[in-house]
Tab-separated table of C-alpha atoms in Angstrom:
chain	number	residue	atom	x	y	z
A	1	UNK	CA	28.381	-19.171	23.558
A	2	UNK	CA	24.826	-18.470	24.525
A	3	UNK	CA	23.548	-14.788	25.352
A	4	UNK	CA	21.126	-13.525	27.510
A	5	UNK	CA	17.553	-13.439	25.735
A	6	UNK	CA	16.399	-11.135	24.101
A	7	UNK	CA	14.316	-8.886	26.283
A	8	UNK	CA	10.840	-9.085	25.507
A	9	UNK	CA	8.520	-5.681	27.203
A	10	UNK	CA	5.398	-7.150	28.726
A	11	UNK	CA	2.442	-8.015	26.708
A	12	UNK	CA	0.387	-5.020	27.592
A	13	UNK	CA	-2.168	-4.352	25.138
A	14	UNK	CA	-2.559	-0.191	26.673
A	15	UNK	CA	1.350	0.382	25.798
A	16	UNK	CA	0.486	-1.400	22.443
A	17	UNK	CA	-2.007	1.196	21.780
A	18	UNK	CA	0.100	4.122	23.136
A	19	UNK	CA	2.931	3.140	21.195
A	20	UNK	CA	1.627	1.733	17.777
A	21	UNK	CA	-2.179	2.539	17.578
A	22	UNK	CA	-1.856	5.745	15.411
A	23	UNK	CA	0.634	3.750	12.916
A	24	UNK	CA	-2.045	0.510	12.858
A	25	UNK	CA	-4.791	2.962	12.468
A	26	UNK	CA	-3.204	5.170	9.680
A	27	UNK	CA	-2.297	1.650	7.810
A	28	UNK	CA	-5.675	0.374	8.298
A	29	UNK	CA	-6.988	3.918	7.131
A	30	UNK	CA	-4.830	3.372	4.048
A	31	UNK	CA	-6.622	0.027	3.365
A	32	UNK	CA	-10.162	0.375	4.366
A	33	UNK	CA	-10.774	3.990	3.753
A	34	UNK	CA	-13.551	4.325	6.434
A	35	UNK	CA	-12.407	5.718	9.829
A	36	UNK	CA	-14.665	3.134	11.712
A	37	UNK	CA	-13.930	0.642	9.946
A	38	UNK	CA	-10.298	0.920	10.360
A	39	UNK	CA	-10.661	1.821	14.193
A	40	UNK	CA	-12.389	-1.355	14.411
A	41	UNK	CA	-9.490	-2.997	12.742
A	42	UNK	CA	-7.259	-1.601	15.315
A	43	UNK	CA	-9.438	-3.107	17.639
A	44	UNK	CA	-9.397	-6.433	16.094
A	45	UNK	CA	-6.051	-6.619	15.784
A	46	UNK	CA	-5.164	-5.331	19.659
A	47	UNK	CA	-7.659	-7.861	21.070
A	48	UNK	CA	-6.299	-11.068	18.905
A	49	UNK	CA	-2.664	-9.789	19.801
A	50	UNK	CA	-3.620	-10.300	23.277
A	51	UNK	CA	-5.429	-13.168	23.217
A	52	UNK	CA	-3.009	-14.725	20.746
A	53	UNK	CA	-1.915	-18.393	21.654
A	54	UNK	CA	1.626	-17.715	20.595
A	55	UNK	CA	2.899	-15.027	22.236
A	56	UNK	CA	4.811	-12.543	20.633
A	57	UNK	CA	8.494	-14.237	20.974
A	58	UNK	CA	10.417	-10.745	20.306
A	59	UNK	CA	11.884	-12.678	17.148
A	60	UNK	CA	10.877	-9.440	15.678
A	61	UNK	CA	9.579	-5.782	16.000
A	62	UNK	CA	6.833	-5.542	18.522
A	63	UNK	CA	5.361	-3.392	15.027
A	64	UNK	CA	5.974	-6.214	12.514
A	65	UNK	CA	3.818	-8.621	14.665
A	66	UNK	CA	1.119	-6.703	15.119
A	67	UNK	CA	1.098	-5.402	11.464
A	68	UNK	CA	0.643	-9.023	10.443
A	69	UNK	CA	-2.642	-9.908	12.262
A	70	UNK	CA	-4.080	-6.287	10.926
A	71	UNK	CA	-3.362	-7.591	7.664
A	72	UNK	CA	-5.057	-10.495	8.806
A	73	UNK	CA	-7.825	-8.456	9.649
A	74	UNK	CA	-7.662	-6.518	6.560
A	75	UNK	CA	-8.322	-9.291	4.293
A	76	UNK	CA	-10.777	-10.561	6.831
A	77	UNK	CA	-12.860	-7.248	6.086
A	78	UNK	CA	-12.244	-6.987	2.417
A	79	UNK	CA	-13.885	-10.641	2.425
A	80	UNK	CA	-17.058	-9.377	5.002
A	81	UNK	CA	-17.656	-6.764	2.568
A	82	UNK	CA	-17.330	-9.079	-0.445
A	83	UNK	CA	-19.765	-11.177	0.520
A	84	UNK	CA	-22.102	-8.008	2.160
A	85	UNK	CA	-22.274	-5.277	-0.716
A	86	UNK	CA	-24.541	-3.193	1.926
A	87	UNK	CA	-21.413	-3.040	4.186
A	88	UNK	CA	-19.128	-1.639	0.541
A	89	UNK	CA	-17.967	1.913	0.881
A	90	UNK	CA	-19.031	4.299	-1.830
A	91	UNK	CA	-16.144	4.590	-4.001
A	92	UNK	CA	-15.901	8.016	-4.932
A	93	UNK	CA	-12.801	7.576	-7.497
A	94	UNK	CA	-14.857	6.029	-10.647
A	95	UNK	CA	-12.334	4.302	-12.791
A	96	UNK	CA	-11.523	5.509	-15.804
A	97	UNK	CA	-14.029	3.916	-18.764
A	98	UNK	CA	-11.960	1.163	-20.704
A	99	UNK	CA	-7.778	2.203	-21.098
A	100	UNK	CA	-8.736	6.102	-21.845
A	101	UNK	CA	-6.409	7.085	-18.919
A	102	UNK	CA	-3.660	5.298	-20.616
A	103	UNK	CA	-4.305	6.358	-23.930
A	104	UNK	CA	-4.149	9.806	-23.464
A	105	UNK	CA	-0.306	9.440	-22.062
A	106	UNK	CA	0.715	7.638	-25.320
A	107	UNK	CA	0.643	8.134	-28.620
A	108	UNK	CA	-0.734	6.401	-31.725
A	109	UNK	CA	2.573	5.167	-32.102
A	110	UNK	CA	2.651	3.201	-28.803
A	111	UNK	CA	5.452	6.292	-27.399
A	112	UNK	CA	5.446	8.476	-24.277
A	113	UNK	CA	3.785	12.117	-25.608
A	114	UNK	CA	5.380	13.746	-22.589
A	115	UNK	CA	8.978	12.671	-21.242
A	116	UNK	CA	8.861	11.173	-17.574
A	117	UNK	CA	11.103	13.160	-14.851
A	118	UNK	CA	13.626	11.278	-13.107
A	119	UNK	CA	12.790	10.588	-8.952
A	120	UNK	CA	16.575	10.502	-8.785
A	121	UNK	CA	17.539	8.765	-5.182
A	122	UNK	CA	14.489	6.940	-3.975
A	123	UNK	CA	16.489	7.282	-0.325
A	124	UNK	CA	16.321	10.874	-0.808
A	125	UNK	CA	12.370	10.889	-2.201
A	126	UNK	CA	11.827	9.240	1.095
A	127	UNK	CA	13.163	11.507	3.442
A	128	UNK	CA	11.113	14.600	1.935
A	129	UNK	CA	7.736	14.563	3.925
A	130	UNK	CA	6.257	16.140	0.857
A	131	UNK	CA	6.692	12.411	-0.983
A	132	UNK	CA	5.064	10.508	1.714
A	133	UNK	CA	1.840	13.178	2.017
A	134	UNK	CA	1.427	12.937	-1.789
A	135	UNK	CA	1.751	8.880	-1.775
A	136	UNK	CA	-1.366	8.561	1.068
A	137	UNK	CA	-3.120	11.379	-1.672
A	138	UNK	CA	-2.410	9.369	-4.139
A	139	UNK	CA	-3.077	5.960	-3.134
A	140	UNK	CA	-6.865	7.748	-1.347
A	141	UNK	CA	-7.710	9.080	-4.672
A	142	UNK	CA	-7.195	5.295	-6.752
A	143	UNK	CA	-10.501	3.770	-7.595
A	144	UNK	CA	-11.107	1.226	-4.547
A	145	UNK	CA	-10.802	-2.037	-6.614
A	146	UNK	CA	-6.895	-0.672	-8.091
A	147	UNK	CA	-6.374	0.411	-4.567
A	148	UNK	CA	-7.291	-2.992	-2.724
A	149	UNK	CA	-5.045	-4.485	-5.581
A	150	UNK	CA	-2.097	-2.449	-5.116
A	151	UNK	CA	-2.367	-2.158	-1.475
A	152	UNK	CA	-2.472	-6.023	-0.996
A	153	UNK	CA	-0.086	-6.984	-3.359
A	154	UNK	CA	2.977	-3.820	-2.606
A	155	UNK	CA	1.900	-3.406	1.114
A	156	UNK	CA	0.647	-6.600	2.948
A	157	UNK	CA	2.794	-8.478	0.054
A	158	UNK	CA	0.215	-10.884	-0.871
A	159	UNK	CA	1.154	-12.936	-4.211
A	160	UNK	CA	-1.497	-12.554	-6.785
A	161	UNK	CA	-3.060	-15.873	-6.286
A	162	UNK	CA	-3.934	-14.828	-2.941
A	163	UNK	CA	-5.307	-11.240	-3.781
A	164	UNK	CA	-7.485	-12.847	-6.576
A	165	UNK	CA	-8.367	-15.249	-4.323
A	166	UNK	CA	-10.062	-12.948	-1.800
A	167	UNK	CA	-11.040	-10.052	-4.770
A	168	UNK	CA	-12.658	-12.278	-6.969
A	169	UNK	CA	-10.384	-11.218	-10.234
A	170	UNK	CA	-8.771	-13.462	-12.177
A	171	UNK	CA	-4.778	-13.180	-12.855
A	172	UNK	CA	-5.600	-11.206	-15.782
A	173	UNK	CA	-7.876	-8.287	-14.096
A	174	UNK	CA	-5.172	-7.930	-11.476
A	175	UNK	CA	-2.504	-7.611	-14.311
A	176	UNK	CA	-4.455	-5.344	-15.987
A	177	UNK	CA	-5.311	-3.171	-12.279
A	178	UNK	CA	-2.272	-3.434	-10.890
A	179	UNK	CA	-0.825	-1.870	-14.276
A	180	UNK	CA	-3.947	0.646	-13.823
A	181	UNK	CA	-3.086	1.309	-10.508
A	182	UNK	CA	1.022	1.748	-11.168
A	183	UNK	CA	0.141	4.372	-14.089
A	184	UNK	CA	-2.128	6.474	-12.015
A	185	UNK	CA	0.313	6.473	-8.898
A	186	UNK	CA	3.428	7.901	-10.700
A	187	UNK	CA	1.296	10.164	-12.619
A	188	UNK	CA	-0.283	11.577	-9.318
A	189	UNK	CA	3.047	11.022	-7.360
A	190	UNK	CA	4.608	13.678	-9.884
A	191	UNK	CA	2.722	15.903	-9.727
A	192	UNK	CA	1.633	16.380	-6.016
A	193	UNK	CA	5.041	15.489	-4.941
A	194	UNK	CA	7.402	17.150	-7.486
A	195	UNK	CA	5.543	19.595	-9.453
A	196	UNK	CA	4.071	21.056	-6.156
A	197	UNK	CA	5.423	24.543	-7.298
A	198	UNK	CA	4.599	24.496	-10.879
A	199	UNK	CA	0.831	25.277	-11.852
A	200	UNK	CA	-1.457	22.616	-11.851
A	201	UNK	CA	-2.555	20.980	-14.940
A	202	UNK	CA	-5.583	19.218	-15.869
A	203	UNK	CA	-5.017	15.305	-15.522
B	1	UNK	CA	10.133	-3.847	-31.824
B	2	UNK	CA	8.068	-3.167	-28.341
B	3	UNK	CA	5.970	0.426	-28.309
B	4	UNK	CA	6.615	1.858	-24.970
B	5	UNK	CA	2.692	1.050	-24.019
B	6	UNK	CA	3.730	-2.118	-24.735
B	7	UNK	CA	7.319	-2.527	-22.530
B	8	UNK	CA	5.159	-0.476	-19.969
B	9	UNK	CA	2.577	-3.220	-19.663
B	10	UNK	CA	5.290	-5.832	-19.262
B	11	UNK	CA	7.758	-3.969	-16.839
B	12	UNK	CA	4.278	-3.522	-14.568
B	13	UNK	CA	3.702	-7.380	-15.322
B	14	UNK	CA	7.387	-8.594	-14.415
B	15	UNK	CA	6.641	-7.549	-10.729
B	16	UNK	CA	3.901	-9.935	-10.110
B	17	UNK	CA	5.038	-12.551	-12.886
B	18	UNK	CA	7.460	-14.110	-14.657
B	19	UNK	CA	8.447	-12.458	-18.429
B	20	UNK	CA	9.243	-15.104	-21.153
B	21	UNK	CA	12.437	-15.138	-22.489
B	22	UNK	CA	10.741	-13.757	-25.712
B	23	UNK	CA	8.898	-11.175	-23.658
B	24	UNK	CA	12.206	-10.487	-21.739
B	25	UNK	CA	14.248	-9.801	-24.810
B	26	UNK	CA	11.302	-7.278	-26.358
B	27	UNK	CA	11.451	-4.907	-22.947
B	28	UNK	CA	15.485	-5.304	-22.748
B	29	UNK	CA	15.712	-4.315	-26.536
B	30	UNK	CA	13.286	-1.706	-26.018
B	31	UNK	CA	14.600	-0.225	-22.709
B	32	UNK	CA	18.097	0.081	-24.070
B	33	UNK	CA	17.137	2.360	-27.091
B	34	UNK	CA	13.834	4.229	-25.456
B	35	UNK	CA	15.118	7.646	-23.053
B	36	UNK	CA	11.680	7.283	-21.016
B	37	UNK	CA	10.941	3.451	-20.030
B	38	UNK	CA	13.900	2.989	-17.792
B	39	UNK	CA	12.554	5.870	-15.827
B	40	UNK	CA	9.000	4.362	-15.457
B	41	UNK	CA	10.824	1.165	-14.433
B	42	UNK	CA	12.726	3.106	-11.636
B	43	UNK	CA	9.645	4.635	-10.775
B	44	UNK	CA	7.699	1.427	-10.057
B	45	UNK	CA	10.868	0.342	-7.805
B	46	UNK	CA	10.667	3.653	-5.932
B	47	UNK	CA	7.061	3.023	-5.659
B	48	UNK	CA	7.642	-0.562	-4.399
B	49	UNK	CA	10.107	0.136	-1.978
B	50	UNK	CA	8.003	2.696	-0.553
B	51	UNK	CA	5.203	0.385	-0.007
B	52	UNK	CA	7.317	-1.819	1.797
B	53	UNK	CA	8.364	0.813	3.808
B	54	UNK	CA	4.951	1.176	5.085
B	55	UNK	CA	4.828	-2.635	5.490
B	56	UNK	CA	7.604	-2.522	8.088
B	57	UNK	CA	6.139	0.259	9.990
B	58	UNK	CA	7.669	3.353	9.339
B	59	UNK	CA	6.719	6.375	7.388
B	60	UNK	CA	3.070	6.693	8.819
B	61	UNK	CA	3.588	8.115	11.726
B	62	UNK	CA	4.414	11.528	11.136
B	63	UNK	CA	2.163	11.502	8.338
B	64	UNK	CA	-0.677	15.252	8.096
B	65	UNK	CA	-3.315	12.763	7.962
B	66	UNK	CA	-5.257	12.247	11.261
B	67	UNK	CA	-4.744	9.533	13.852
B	68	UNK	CA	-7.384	7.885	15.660
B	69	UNK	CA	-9.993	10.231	17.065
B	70	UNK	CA	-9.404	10.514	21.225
B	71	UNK	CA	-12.927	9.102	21.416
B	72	UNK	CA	-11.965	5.931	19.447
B	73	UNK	CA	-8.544	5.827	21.247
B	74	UNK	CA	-10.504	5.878	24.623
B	75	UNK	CA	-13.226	3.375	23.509
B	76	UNK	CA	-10.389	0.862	22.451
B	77	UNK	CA	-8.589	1.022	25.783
B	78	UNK	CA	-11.559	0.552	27.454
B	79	UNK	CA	-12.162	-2.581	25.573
B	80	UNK	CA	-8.730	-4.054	26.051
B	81	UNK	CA	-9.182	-2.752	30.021
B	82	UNK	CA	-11.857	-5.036	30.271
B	83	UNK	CA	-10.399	-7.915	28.590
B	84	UNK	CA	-7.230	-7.708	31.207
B	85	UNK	CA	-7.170	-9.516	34.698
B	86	UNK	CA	-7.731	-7.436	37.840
B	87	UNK	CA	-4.475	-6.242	38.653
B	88	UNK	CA	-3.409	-5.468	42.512
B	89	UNK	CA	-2.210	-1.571	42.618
């Protein structure tokens, strides 16, 4: 039993933009930091689309495809900028000197000084608005090294060969910053995104 | 027995790697006794699933933060304009 194929809209690079430019410019945002630079990603990514030898075969969302040659791009960048410190951003977010971030949330006994509060249904985090706005916060206000890290490795999926392939870091570092990274997140998440009401205390 | 610094380090670890069975035991011992760690583990899976989220393509579109500036937006179609064949009208 065949059925019809699937019905693929026409490769049209302007309805690409219309459609899926503000996502693929907010996710390049999230990476890059640098409006240019991530409206130059778009760019990138809407040019190679078109150009592409293999077509887009509607296998699967118009979205998905696209998002995988940004990340293409993405890395691309992250390695232009390796390889050009001129072209680095300033990172505004300095990390942390040695584990003092970490230290101050544990004890000398190794144990939590403050209880964590439970997120409850993650399906129910993630239709409040209020979670997503305090994740972008959060993830803008990670040193840039932790944020490359956790960006490639939760949100283009890399494995962590690849990321310390094109960061430099061995296995180790990116242990050690994605654990950074994690720590800072849930911190920031629970307070921007829960605690919103409560008065703000000093991190 | 694990300190929670420890199992914290190790639950973080066990998304990108492998635990031993050694190291596996420590955390499971740890996680059954300790009221906080099994949240921070549920965290990191709320934060993980959110991230892939984002990887699929949803949840950044209705986000406060700005889209592309209308002068980028134009400056892009212009550039894919030119790339595309005359059409006929």
């Amino acid at each position: 039993m065949t059925e019809s194929a699937p019905h693929i809209p026409p490769c049209d690079p302007e309805r690409w933009l219309e459609e899926h430019g503000d996502f693929l410019y907010r996710f390049a945002l999230l990476h890059l930091r640098d409006p240019s630079t991530a409206e130059d990603a778009v760019q990138e990514t809407l040019l190679a689309a078109f150009t592409a030898k293999e077509k887009f075969s509607g296998q699967s969302a118009e979205r998905t495809w696209l998002i995988g040659i940004l990340k293409h791009k993405v890395v691309d960048i992250f390695r232009r900028q390796r390889r050009e410190p001129a072209m680095e951003i300033e990172d505004h977010n300095r990390p942390q000197a040695g584990d003092s971030a970490e230290e101050a949330l544990f004890d000398d006994r190794g144990e939590w000084v403050t209880p964590l509060q439970d997120w409850g249904n993650p399906e129910h985090a993630f239709e409040q608005k209020r979670f997503w706005e305090a994740l972008e916060l959060c993830l803008d206000r990670l040193p840039i090294q932790q944020a490359r890290m956790f960006l490639l490795r939760e949100v283009s999926g890399l494995s962590t060969e690849e990321i310390c392939k094109e960061l430099g870091v061995s296995s180790t570092n990116s242990w050690v910053m994605l654990y950074r990274a994690r720590m800072s997140l849930r911190a920031c998440l629970e307070m921007n995104w829960l605690d919103v009401e409560k008065p703000r205390r000093r991190t | 027995m694990l300190t929670c610094k420890e199992v914290t380090k190790l639950v973080s670890q066990s998304h990108e790697r492998r635990l031993s069975w050694r190291e596996q035991l420590g955390v499971r011992l740890h996680l059954m006794v300790c009221k906080t760690c099994p949240i921070f583990a549920d965290q990191l899976v709320v934060l993980h699933r959110a991230c892939q989220r984002i990887a699929q393509g949803s949840e950044l579109d209705s986000s406060a933060s700005e889209g592309m500036s209308p002068e980028a937006r134009a400056r892009i179609r212009e550039t894919l304009q030119r790339q595309e064949p005359k059409r006929e009208e």
